[in-house]
Amino acid sequence: MDVTVKLFAMLNRYAPDRRKSGEPFQVTLPEGSTIADLVVQLGIPDREVKVAFVDGRARASLYQLAPGAEVGIFPPVGGG
Amino acid sequence: MWILRLNMTDHSYKLEDILERYKHLGGRGLTSTLIYDEVDPQCHPLGPANKLVFAPGMITGTSAPTSARVSVGAKSPLTGGIKESNAGSGWAPALARMGIRALVVEGQPEGEGFWMAHIAMVDGKPQVAFMPADEYTGRDLYEVYPEIYARFGNKVHVAAIGTAGEFGYPNSGVAFNDMKRNPTRYSGRGGLGSVMGSKRLKAIVIDPTDGPGVHIADEGLFKQGQAKMREALMEHAITKPKGGLNSYGTAILINILNEAGGLPTRSFSAGRFEGAADVAGEAIFETNKERTGKEVYNHACSPGCIIQCSNTLYDKDGKEAVSCIEYESDWAFGPNCGISDLDAIGQLVTLCNAYGLDTIEAGVTIGVAMDSGMIPFGDAEGAISLMHEIGKGTARGRLLGMGAANVAKAFGNPRSPTVKGQAMPAYDPRAVKGIGVTYATTTMGADHTAGYTIAPEILSVGGASDPLKAEKGKADLSRAFQKTTALIDSSGHCLFIAFAILDIPSGFEGMVEEVNGMFGTNMTGDELVELGAEILRRERAFNEKAGLTKAHDRLPEFMHIEPLPPHNVVVGLPDEVYDAVYGEL
Ligand code: SF4
């Protein structure tokens, strides 16, 4: 299945072809994959991931992705 | 230790020993207590009975990291309630090192002219000279500051108002100097600039040379606390050098709020902006890299900050164009106005600094003007020219200087994103329910800093709470944050230490030890948080006497009936939740 992925801030260095931070790209995963599986496939060390959003909702790393899901992955961020 | 009073009625001053009951207060705790004790809640905010109070934090002026903060307080002309607005500037430790725990500006002169106060040490005591300041009025603060520095020397620190404060706008801030002596650090919220203007005080110039410094009762304990705080800040991914804030600034939040569907877009009509990535902190970082040929990390707004979150946007020639584009400012003029051009946003922020305006109030006001049909969304040129009208005081500019709530009224627009007359910041309360509870209930009018539930709701810092869940627990969450915030705003630390100390318990311990070391006290963490609660109760009592009751602790009606995409949600919390925040304090 295909999902759309956006990587933000420092995580952008794990995105293919030096795209802009948050610019979406497609990833093909086996059916039933979780956020954690996606993170492994992208080669992102687990400890660098703080929050992952799936279709606008923050989800735990064992959340199962559906085909066509939009996933945004963030390192620790703060401000205000 | 003194309280210094400037009487603007006759241009005299008085240096008083600080009373016992104020001795262990600082920052917001001290400004709010002095206002509670001395200002008639029914007074007109711009009349002679209001007072403008400046207080450095409890530990400001020491070597504790990230502690150069000042609170400014008064009865607010924007909300009609009590106000504390916090800024980081070398001005704050300078005042503290002169032994001045609070500076109280009182009274009101007759006549039209403006004045400035110059405070310097003479024979071991602060001495005040009042002088005419008309040469600085009606002008751009970026021109005025260098002239003041040329006149008084580079070691002084300067607080001043712009034309917005001179005109008496409800949207007007007090500017403080940054590290490059520019007027970019603001106590922006709540119209405090016009309170200063009503007293015909243009600037307060302080020269800390020969100040006695701050007295620390228990150096050992203080050092121990300071070391723990430093470690926490150096360790946490958000606050450490080259961490989130140092690399991308506070505008790093644009993308995550957009992802969460809570980034208010086009005057709170959607929770996502198609141009978000173009104006985010990451885009500022990348733009700077492209324009300067190197990675530019952020700088400190004030001496001794480890976090160093203040960014600079460089122009196409690689020269500094504007500092600092905070998340709130970026959002207010960017997504909120449908503008995705970083340079235009930078220019709008610069105009706020030049004219002495709060960026949040100004951006939300322009958004409301766009929503009301004055100019179209996305019209950056139009927004820039409206900002000039505000700063120059044209008829239309004066209307806009009244702030978002008043402009919505002038156009008969019920979509007024305000609480108690103050514009909402950059989180839509329909998609992030806890921050809505803070907006509604804080003594300050819509204010995110007063109880930053965004940390657990969006950032997964200090626990986790579902932002979309309309639950009673949001009252407890907001209350807990409001209490701790009142404490941090009093300590003199920048609120951004919260990211580290929420996750690293030894950091919080460090703050408790710093305060105990400073005063020679033996308070527990819980007792200090209770002090925060006590400050809130005083502020609340002031507001009640001023006529702001729990009926005012509500979000605007349109947010209860107009669903916010992409989640298509309304606020959905019953009144009891809002009432429980202070009902159970
Ligand atoms: S964290 Fe940022 S706003 Fe706070 S004191 Fe440091 S530079 Fe200033």
Coordinates of C-alpha atoms in Angstrom, one line a residue, chain B:
Chain B
M1 CA 16.1 46.9 47.8
W2 CA 13.8 49.5 46.6
I3 CA 10.6 50.4 44.9
L4 CA 11.2 53.4 42.8
R5 CA 8.1 55.6 42.1
L6 CA 8.0 58.1 39.3
N7 CA 5.3 60.7 39.8
M8 CA 4.4 62.0 36.4
T9 CA 2.0 64.7 37.7
D10 CA 4.9 66.8 39.1
H11 CA 7.9 65.0 37.8
S12 CA 9.1 64.0 41.2
Y13 CA 10.3 60.6 42.3
K14 CA 10.5 58.6 45.5
L15 CA 12.8 55.7 46.5
E16 CA 11.1 53.5 49.1
D17 CA 12.5 50.5 50.9
I18 CA 10.6 47.5 49.8
L19 CA 7.9 46.4 52.2
E20 CA 8.3 43.0 53.9
R21 CA 5.3 41.5 52.2
Y22 CA 6.7 42.3 48.8
K23 CA 10.2 41.0 49.5
H24 CA 9.8 37.5 48.1
L25 CA 7.8 38.5 45.1
G26 CA 9.1 39.4 41.6
G27 CA 7.9 39.7 38.0
R28 CA 4.3 39.1 37.6
G29 CA 3.7 38.3 41.2
L30 CA 5.0 41.7 42.2
T31 CA 3.3 43.7 39.4
S32 CA -0.1 42.1 40.0
T33 CA 0.1 42.5 43.7
L34 CA 1.1 46.1 43.5
I35 CA -1.8 46.8 41.1
Y36 CA -4.2 44.9 43.3
D37 CA -3.0 46.8 46.4
E38 CA -2.8 50.3 44.8
V39 CA -5.0 50.7 41.7
D40 CA -8.7 51.3 41.8
P41 CA -10.1 48.5 39.6
Q42 CA -12.8 50.9 38.4
C43 CA -10.4 53.6 37.2
H44 CA -10.0 54.6 33.6
P45 CA -7.0 52.8 32.3
L46 CA -5.7 56.0 30.7
G47 CA -6.6 58.3 33.6
P48 CA -4.3 59.5 36.5
A49 CA -5.3 56.7 38.9
N50 CA -3.9 53.8 36.8
K51 CA -0.3 52.8 37.5
L52 CA 2.3 51.2 35.2
V53 CA 4.5 48.8 37.1
F54 CA 7.8 47.3 35.9
A55 CA 9.3 44.4 37.9
P56 CA 12.2 42.2 37.1
G57 CA 11.7 38.5 38.1
M58 CA 12.8 37.1 41.5
I59 CA 16.1 35.9 40.2
T60 CA 16.6 38.4 37.3
G61 CA 20.0 40.0 37.5
T62 CA 21.7 36.8 38.7
S63 CA 23.7 34.4 36.6
A64 CA 20.9 31.9 36.4
P65 CA 20.4 30.9 32.8
T66 CA 17.5 32.4 30.7
S67 CA 16.4 34.7 33.4
A68 CA 16.5 38.3 32.0
R69 CA 12.8 38.9 32.0
V70 CA 10.7 41.9 33.0
S71 CA 7.0 42.0 33.8
V72 CA 5.0 45.1 33.0
G73 CA 1.6 45.5 34.6
A74 CA -1.3 47.9 34.8
K75 CA -5.1 48.0 34.3
S76 CA -5.4 47.2 30.6
P77 CA -7.1 49.6 28.2
L78 CA -7.7 46.6 25.9
T79 CA -9.4 44.2 28.3
G80 CA -10.5 46.5 31.1
G81 CA -8.8 44.0 33.5
I82 CA -5.4 43.5 35.1
K83 CA -2.5 42.9 32.7
E84 CA 0.9 41.4 32.9
S85 CA 3.0 41.4 29.8
N86 CA 6.4 39.8 29.9
A87 CA 9.5 40.6 27.8
G88 CA 13.2 39.5 27.7
S89 CA 15.7 42.4 27.5
G90 CA 19.0 43.5 29.1
W91 CA 16.7 46.3 30.6
A92 CA 15.4 43.7 33.1
P93 CA 18.7 42.6 34.8
A94 CA 19.9 46.3 34.6
L95 CA 17.0 47.4 36.7
A96 CA 17.5 44.5 39.1
R97 CA 21.2 45.3 39.5
M98 CA 20.4 48.8 40.5
G99 CA 18.5 47.3 43.5
I100 CA 15.2 48.3 42.0
R101 CA 12.6 45.5 42.6
A102 CA 9.8 47.5 41.0
L103 CA 9.4 50.7 39.1
V104 CA 6.0 52.3 39.5
V105 CA 4.9 55.1 37.1
E106 CA 2.1 57.1 38.6
G107 CA 0.0 60.2 38.0
Q108 CA -0.4 62.3 34.9
P109 CA 0.9 65.7 34.0
E110 CA -1.0 68.6 32.5
G111 CA -0.2 69.8 29.0
E112 CA 0.7 68.1 25.8
G113 CA 4.4 67.4 25.8
F114 CA 6.1 64.1 26.3
W115 CA 8.9 63.3 28.8
M116 CA 11.6 60.8 29.4
A117 CA 13.1 59.5 32.6
H118 CA 16.8 58.8 32.9
I119 CA 17.8 56.7 35.9
A120 CA 21.4 56.3 37.1
M121 CA 23.3 55.6 40.3
V122 CA 24.4 58.6 42.3
D123 CA 26.0 58.1 45.7
G124 CA 24.9 54.5 45.8
K125 CA 21.3 55.3 45.0
P126 CA 19.2 55.5 41.9
Q127 CA 18.6 59.0 40.9
V128 CA 16.0 60.1 38.3
A129 CA 16.2 63.0 35.9
F130 CA 13.1 63.9 33.9
M131 CA 13.6 65.6 30.5
P132 CA 11.5 66.7 27.6
A133 CA 11.2 64.0 24.9
D134 CA 9.2 65.7 22.2
E135 CA 12.1 65.3 19.7
Y136 CA 11.5 61.6 19.8
T137 CA 7.7 61.6 19.4
G138 CA 5.8 60.8 16.2
R139 CA 8.7 58.8 14.8
D140 CA 9.9 55.4 13.9
L141 CA 11.4 53.7 16.9
Y142 CA 14.2 52.2 14.7
E143 CA 15.4 55.9 14.3
V144 CA 14.7 56.9 17.8
Y145 CA 16.7 54.2 19.6
P146 CA 20.1 55.0 17.9
E147 CA 19.6 58.6 18.9
I148 CA 18.9 57.8 22.5
Y149 CA 22.0 55.5 22.5
A150 CA 24.1 58.2 20.9
R151 CA 23.0 60.6 23.6
F152 CA 23.3 58.5 26.7
G153 CA 26.0 55.9 25.7
N154 CA 25.9 52.2 24.8
K155 CA 25.7 50.9 28.3
V156 CA 22.1 52.2 28.9
H157 CA 19.0 50.1 28.4
V158 CA 15.9 51.7 26.9
A159 CA 12.1 51.1 27.3
A160 CA 9.9 53.2 25.1
I161 CA 6.6 53.5 23.4
G162 CA 6.0 54.1 19.7
T163 CA 3.3 56.3 18.1
A164 CA 0.7 53.7 19.0
G165 CA 1.3 54.4 22.6
E166 CA 1.4 58.1 22.0
F167 CA -2.0 58.0 20.3
G168 CA -3.5 56.0 23.1
Y169 CA -4.4 52.9 21.1
P170 CA -5.7 49.9 22.9
N171 CA -3.2 48.1 20.7
S172 CA 0.1 49.4 21.9
G173 CA 3.1 47.8 23.6
V174 CA 6.2 48.8 25.5
A175 CA 9.4 48.2 23.6
F176 CA 12.7 47.1 25.2
N177 CA 16.1 47.0 23.6
D178 CA 17.5 43.7 22.2
M179 CA 21.2 42.8 22.3
K180 CA 21.8 45.0 19.3
R181 CA 20.1 47.9 20.9
N182 CA 17.1 47.8 18.6
P183 CA 13.5 48.2 19.8
T184 CA 12.4 44.6 19.1
R185 CA 11.6 43.1 22.5
Y186 CA 8.0 43.8 23.5
S187 CA 5.7 43.7 26.4
G188 CA 3.1 43.8 23.6
R189 CA -0.1 42.6 24.9
G190 CA -3.0 44.5 26.4
G191 CA -2.2 48.1 25.4
L192 CA 0.4 48.9 28.1
G193 CA 2.1 51.3 25.7
S194 CA -0.9 53.6 25.8
V195 CA -0.9 53.5 29.7
M196 CA 2.7 54.8 29.5
G197 CA 1.6 57.3 26.8
S198 CA -1.3 58.5 29.0
K199 CA 1.3 59.5 31.6
R200 CA 3.2 61.3 28.8
L201 CA 6.2 59.2 29.3
K202 CA 8.0 58.4 26.1
A203 CA 11.0 56.4 27.4
I204 CA 12.7 55.1 30.5
V205 CA 16.5 55.0 30.0
I206 CA 18.4 53.2 32.7
D207 CA 22.2 53.2 33.3
P208 CA 23.1 50.4 35.6
T209 CA 26.7 51.5 36.1
D210 CA 27.8 51.2 39.8
G211 CA 24.5 49.5 40.8
P212 CA 24.8 47.4 43.9
G213 CA 23.9 44.1 42.1
V214 CA 21.4 41.6 43.4
H215 CA 21.8 40.0 46.9
I216 CA 21.7 36.2 47.0
A217 CA 20.9 34.9 50.5
D218 CA 22.3 31.4 50.1
E219 CA 24.9 31.3 47.3
G220 CA 25.5 27.6 47.7
L221 CA 21.9 26.6 47.2
F222 CA 21.5 29.1 44.5
K223 CA 24.4 27.7 42.5
Q224 CA 23.2 24.2 42.9
G225 CA 19.8 25.1 41.6
Q226 CA 21.2 27.1 38.7
A227 CA 23.4 24.1 37.7
K228 CA 20.4 21.8 37.6
M229 CA 18.4 24.3 35.5
R230 CA 21.4 24.7 33.1
E231 CA 21.7 20.9 32.8
A232 CA 18.0 20.5 32.0
L233 CA 18.1 23.3 29.4
M234 CA 21.3 21.8 27.8
E235 CA 19.8 18.4 27.7
H236 CA 16.3 18.8 26.4
A237 CA 15.9 18.5 22.6
I238 CA 13.8 21.6 22.4
T239 CA 15.9 23.9 24.5
K240 CA 19.5 22.7 23.9
P241 CA 22.0 24.5 21.6
K242 CA 21.2 23.6 18.0
G243 CA 17.9 22.1 19.3
G244 CA 14.5 22.9 18.0
L245 CA 14.2 26.5 19.3
N246 CA 17.8 27.4 18.5
S247 CA 17.6 26.1 15.0
Y248 CA 14.1 27.0 13.8
G249 CA 12.8 29.5 16.4
T250 CA 9.4 29.5 17.8
A251 CA 8.0 29.5 14.2
I252 CA 8.9 25.8 14.2
L253 CA 5.3 25.4 15.5
I254 CA 3.7 26.5 12.2
N255 CA 3.9 23.0 10.6
I256 CA 2.9 21.0 13.6
L257 CA -0.2 23.2 14.3
N258 CA -1.0 22.9 10.6
E259 CA -0.7 19.2 10.7
A260 CA -2.9 19.0 13.7
G261 CA -5.5 21.1 11.9
G262 CA -5.4 23.9 14.5
L263 CA -3.5 26.6 12.7
P264 CA -6.0 29.5 12.5
T265 CA -6.2 30.5 8.8
R266 CA -7.9 33.5 7.2
S267 CA -9.3 34.9 10.4
F268 CA -10.1 31.6 12.1
S269 CA -12.1 30.1 9.2
A270 CA -9.9 27.0 8.7
G271 CA -7.4 25.0 10.7
R272 CA -4.9 24.5 7.8
F273 CA -3.1 26.9 5.5
E274 CA -1.9 25.7 2.1
G275 CA 1.1 28.0 2.4
A276 CA 2.1 26.9 5.9
A277 CA 5.4 25.2 4.9
D278 CA 6.5 28.4 3.1
V279 CA 6.4 30.5 6.2
A280 CA 7.4 28.0 8.8
G281 CA 10.5 28.2 11.0
E282 CA 12.1 25.6 8.7
A283 CA 11.5 27.9 5.7
I284 CA 13.1 30.8 7.6
F285 CA 16.1 28.6 8.3
E286 CA 16.4 27.4 4.6
T287 CA 15.8 30.9 3.2
N288 CA 18.6 32.3 5.4
K289 CA 20.9 29.5 4.3
E290 CA 20.2 30.3 0.7
R291 CA 20.6 34.0 1.1
T292 CA 23.7 34.0 3.4
G293 CA 25.4 30.8 2.1
K294 CA 25.6 29.4 5.6
E295 CA 23.5 27.8 8.4
V296 CA 22.3 30.6 10.7
Y297 CA 21.4 29.6 14.2
N298 CA 19.3 31.8 16.4
H299 CA 20.4 34.3 19.0
A300 CA 19.4 35.4 22.5
C301 CA 17.0 38.2 23.1
S302 CA 18.7 39.1 26.3
P303 CA 21.9 38.4 28.2
G304 CA 22.5 34.9 29.7
C305 CA 20.0 32.9 27.7
I306 CA 21.0 29.3 26.8
I307 CA 18.0 28.5 24.7
Q308 CA 18.6 31.4 22.2
C309 CA 15.4 31.2 20.2
S310 CA 15.4 34.6 18.5
N311 CA 15.7 34.4 14.7
T312 CA 16.6 36.9 12.0
L313 CA 15.3 36.9 8.5
Y314 CA 18.0 37.9 5.9
D315 CA 17.0 39.8 2.8
K316 CA 17.8 38.8 -0.8
D317 CA 21.2 40.6 -0.5
G318 CA 22.1 38.5 2.6
K319 CA 21.6 41.5 4.9
E320 CA 19.6 41.4 8.2
A321 CA 16.0 42.3 7.3
V322 CA 14.1 41.7 10.5
S323 CA 14.5 40.2 14.0
C324 CA 12.6 38.4 15.4
I325 CA 9.8 36.6 13.6
E326 CA 8.1 34.8 16.4
Y327 CA 5.6 32.0 15.8
E328 CA 2.8 34.2 16.9
S329 CA 3.8 37.2 14.7
D330 CA 4.6 34.9 11.7
W331 CA 1.1 33.3 12.0
A332 CA -0.8 36.6 12.7
F333 CA 0.4 38.2 9.5
G334 CA 0.9 34.9 7.6
P335 CA -1.7 32.2 7.7
N336 CA -4.2 34.3 9.6
C337 CA -4.1 36.9 6.8
G338 CA -3.7 34.4 4.0
I339 CA -0.2 35.7 3.3
S340 CA 2.5 33.2 2.4
D341 CA 5.3 35.6 1.5
L342 CA 8.0 35.6 4.2
D343 CA 9.5 38.9 3.3
A344 CA 6.1 40.6 3.5
I345 CA 5.5 39.0 6.9
G346 CA 9.0 40.2 8.0
Q347 CA 8.1 43.7 6.9
L348 CA 4.8 43.7 8.8
V349 CA 6.6 42.6 12.0
T350 CA 9.1 45.4 11.5
L351 CA 6.3 47.9 11.2
C352 CA 4.9 46.7 14.5
N353 CA 8.3 47.3 16.1
A354 CA 8.7 50.6 14.5
Y355 CA 5.2 52.0 15.5
G356 CA 5.0 50.2 18.9
L357 CA 2.3 47.7 18.2
D358 CA 1.6 44.2 19.5
T359 CA 2.1 41.8 16.6
I360 CA -0.7 39.4 17.6
E361 CA -3.3 42.1 18.1
A362 CA -2.2 43.9 14.9
G363 CA -2.2 40.7 12.7
V364 CA -5.6 39.5 14.1
T365 CA -7.0 43.1 13.5
I366 CA -5.8 43.0 9.9
G367 CA -7.4 39.5 9.6
V368 CA -10.7 40.8 10.9
A369 CA -10.5 43.8 8.5
M370 CA -9.9 41.3 5.6
D371 CA -12.8 39.1 6.9
S372 CA -15.0 42.2 6.9
G373 CA -14.1 43.1 3.3
M374 CA -11.8 46.1 3.9
I375 CA -9.1 44.4 1.8
P376 CA -8.9 40.9 0.5
F377 CA -7.2 38.0 2.2
G378 CA -3.6 37.5 0.9
D379 CA -3.2 41.2 0.1
A380 CA 0.3 41.8 1.6
E381 CA 0.7 45.3 0.0
G382 CA -2.7 46.3 1.4
A383 CA -1.8 45.0 4.8
I384 CA 1.4 47.0 4.8
S385 CA -0.3 50.2 3.9
L386 CA -2.9 49.6 6.6
M387 CA -0.1 49.2 9.1
H388 CA 1.4 52.5 8.0
E389 CA -2.0 54.1 8.5
I390 CA -2.1 52.8 12.1
G391 CA 1.4 54.1 12.8
K392 CA 0.6 57.5 11.3
G393 CA -2.8 57.9 13.0
T394 CA -5.1 58.4 10.0
A395 CA -8.8 58.0 10.7
R396 CA -8.8 54.5 9.3
G397 CA -5.5 53.8 11.2
R398 CA -7.0 54.9 14.5
L399 CA -9.9 52.5 14.0
L400 CA -7.5 49.6 13.4
G401 CA -5.4 50.7 16.4
M402 CA -8.4 49.9 18.5
G403 CA -7.8 46.2 18.1
A404 CA -9.6 43.2 16.6
A405 CA -12.7 43.2 18.8
N406 CA -13.5 46.9 18.1
V407 CA -12.9 46.6 14.4
A408 CA -15.2 43.6 14.2
K409 CA -17.8 45.8 15.9
A410 CA -17.2 48.6 13.5
F411 CA -18.0 46.3 10.6
G412 CA -20.9 44.5 12.3
N413 CA -18.9 41.3 12.0
P414 CA -19.8 38.6 14.6
R415 CA -16.6 36.7 13.8
S416 CA -14.5 38.3 16.4
P417 CA -11.7 36.0 17.5
T418 CA -11.3 37.6 20.9
V419 CA -11.9 37.1 24.6
K420 CA -12.3 40.0 27.0
G421 CA -11.5 42.3 24.0
Q422 CA -8.1 40.7 23.4
A423 CA -7.2 38.9 20.1
M424 CA -6.6 35.2 20.2
P425 CA -3.2 33.8 19.4
A426 CA -2.2 31.1 17.0
Y427 CA -4.1 28.1 18.1
D428 CA -7.8 27.5 17.2
P429 CA -9.7 26.6 20.3
R430 CA -12.1 24.4 18.3
A431 CA -9.2 22.1 17.3
V432 CA -7.2 22.5 20.5
K433 CA -9.8 22.5 23.3
G434 CA -7.5 23.0 26.4
I435 CA -6.0 26.2 25.1
G436 CA -9.5 27.5 24.5
V437 CA -10.2 27.0 28.2
T438 CA -7.1 29.1 28.9
Y439 CA -8.1 31.8 26.5
A440 CA -11.6 32.0 28.0
T441 CA -10.6 31.9 31.7
T442 CA -7.2 33.6 32.1
T443 CA -7.3 36.9 33.8
M444 CA -5.4 38.3 30.8
G445 CA -8.0 38.0 28.0
A446 CA -7.2 35.6 25.1
D447 CA -3.6 34.6 25.9
H448 CA -1.8 31.4 25.1
T449 CA 1.2 32.0 27.4
A450 CA -1.1 32.1 30.5
G451 CA -1.7 28.4 30.5
Y452 CA 0.2 26.7 27.6
T453 CA -1.8 23.4 27.3
I454 CA -0.3 23.2 23.8
A455 CA 2.6 21.4 25.4
P456 CA 0.6 18.2 26.2
E457 CA -2.1 18.7 23.6
I458 CA 0.1 19.1 20.5
L459 CA 3.8 18.7 21.4
S460 CA 3.6 15.7 23.7
V461 CA 5.7 17.6 26.2
G462 CA 4.7 17.2 29.9
G463 CA 2.3 14.3 29.2
A464 CA -0.3 13.9 26.5
S465 CA -3.9 15.1 26.2
D466 CA -6.1 14.7 23.1
P467 CA -6.6 18.2 21.7
L468 CA -10.0 17.3 20.1
K469 CA -11.6 15.7 23.1
A470 CA -14.2 18.0 24.7
E471 CA -13.8 16.8 28.3
K472 CA -14.0 18.3 31.7
G473 CA -10.4 17.4 32.3
K474 CA -9.4 20.4 30.2
A475 CA -10.3 22.6 33.1
D476 CA -7.8 20.8 35.3
L477 CA -5.2 20.9 32.6
S478 CA -5.6 24.6 32.0
R479 CA -5.7 25.4 35.8
A480 CA -2.5 23.5 36.4
F481 CA -0.7 25.3 33.6
Q482 CA -2.1 28.7 34.7
K483 CA -0.7 28.2 38.2
T484 CA 2.7 27.1 37.2
T485 CA 2.9 29.8 34.6
A486 CA 2.1 32.5 37.2
L487 CA 5.1 31.1 39.1
I488 CA 7.5 31.0 36.1
D489 CA 6.4 34.6 35.0
S490 CA 7.3 35.7 38.6
S491 CA 10.6 33.8 38.7
G492 CA 12.3 35.9 36.0
H493 CA 12.9 32.8 33.9
C494 CA 11.6 32.8 30.3
L495 CA 8.5 30.7 30.0
F496 CA 10.4 28.5 27.4
I497 CA 12.3 26.8 30.3
A498 CA 8.9 25.0 30.8
F499 CA 9.6 22.6 27.9
A500 CA 12.7 21.4 29.7
I501 CA 11.4 21.4 33.3
L502 CA 8.1 19.7 32.4
D503 CA 10.0 16.7 31.1
I504 CA 13.1 16.8 33.4
P505 CA 12.1 16.9 37.1
S506 CA 15.6 18.0 38.2
G507 CA 15.1 21.2 36.2
F508 CA 12.0 22.1 38.2
E509 CA 13.9 21.2 41.4
G510 CA 16.6 23.6 40.2
M511 CA 14.1 26.5 39.9
V512 CA 12.8 25.8 43.4
E513 CA 16.4 25.9 44.7
E514 CA 17.2 29.0 42.8
V515 CA 14.3 30.8 44.4
N516 CA 15.1 29.5 47.9
G517 CA 18.7 30.3 47.5
M518 CA 17.8 33.8 46.4
F519 CA 15.6 34.6 49.4
G520 CA 17.0 32.3 52.0
T521 CA 13.6 30.5 52.2
N522 CA 12.7 26.9 52.4
M523 CA 9.7 26.6 50.2
T524 CA 8.7 23.3 48.5
G525 CA 7.8 23.0 44.9
D526 CA 4.2 22.7 45.8
E527 CA 4.3 25.8 48.0
L528 CA 5.8 27.7 45.1
V529 CA 3.0 26.5 42.7
E530 CA 0.6 27.6 45.4
L531 CA 2.2 31.0 45.3
G532 CA 1.3 31.0 41.6
A533 CA -2.3 30.2 42.5
E534 CA -2.3 33.0 45.0
I535 CA -1.2 35.5 42.3
L536 CA -4.0 34.3 40.1
R537 CA -6.6 34.8 42.9
R538 CA -5.4 38.4 43.3
E539 CA -5.7 39.0 39.6
R540 CA -9.1 37.5 39.5
A541 CA -10.2 39.6 42.5
F542 CA -9.1 42.7 40.7
N543 CA -10.9 41.7 37.5
E544 CA -14.1 41.0 39.4
K545 CA -14.1 44.5 41.0
A546 CA -13.4 45.9 37.5
G547 CA -16.5 44.2 36.3
L548 CA -15.1 41.1 34.6
T549 CA -16.9 38.1 35.9
K550 CA -17.2 34.4 34.9
A551 CA -19.8 35.6 32.3
H552 CA -16.8 37.0 30.5
D553 CA -14.9 33.7 30.7
R554 CA -16.4 32.5 27.4
L555 CA -15.3 32.0 23.8
P556 CA -16.9 33.9 21.0
E557 CA -20.2 32.5 19.7
F558 CA -19.1 31.8 16.2
M559 CA -16.7 29.2 17.5
H560 CA -19.6 27.3 19.0
I561 CA -21.6 27.2 15.8
E562 CA -19.2 27.4 12.8
P563 CA -17.3 24.1 12.3
L564 CA -13.6 24.4 11.7
P565 CA -12.1 22.3 8.8
P566 CA -10.3 19.9 8.4
H567 CA -11.7 18.2 11.5
N568 CA -15.1 20.1 11.2
V569 CA -15.4 20.6 14.9
V570 CA -17.0 23.3 17.0
V571 CA -15.8 24.1 20.6
G572 CA -18.3 21.8 22.3
L573 CA -17.5 22.4 25.9
P574 CA -20.2 23.4 28.4
D575 CA -19.9 26.5 30.5
E576 CA -19.3 24.4 33.6
V577 CA -15.9 23.5 32.3
Y578 CA -14.8 27.2 32.1
D579 CA -16.3 27.9 35.5
A580 CA -14.5 25.0 37.1
V581 CA -11.0 26.6 36.3
Y582 CA -11.3 29.3 38.9
G583 CA -14.2 27.7 40.8
E584 CA -11.8 25.0 41.9
L585 CA -8.6 27.0 42.2

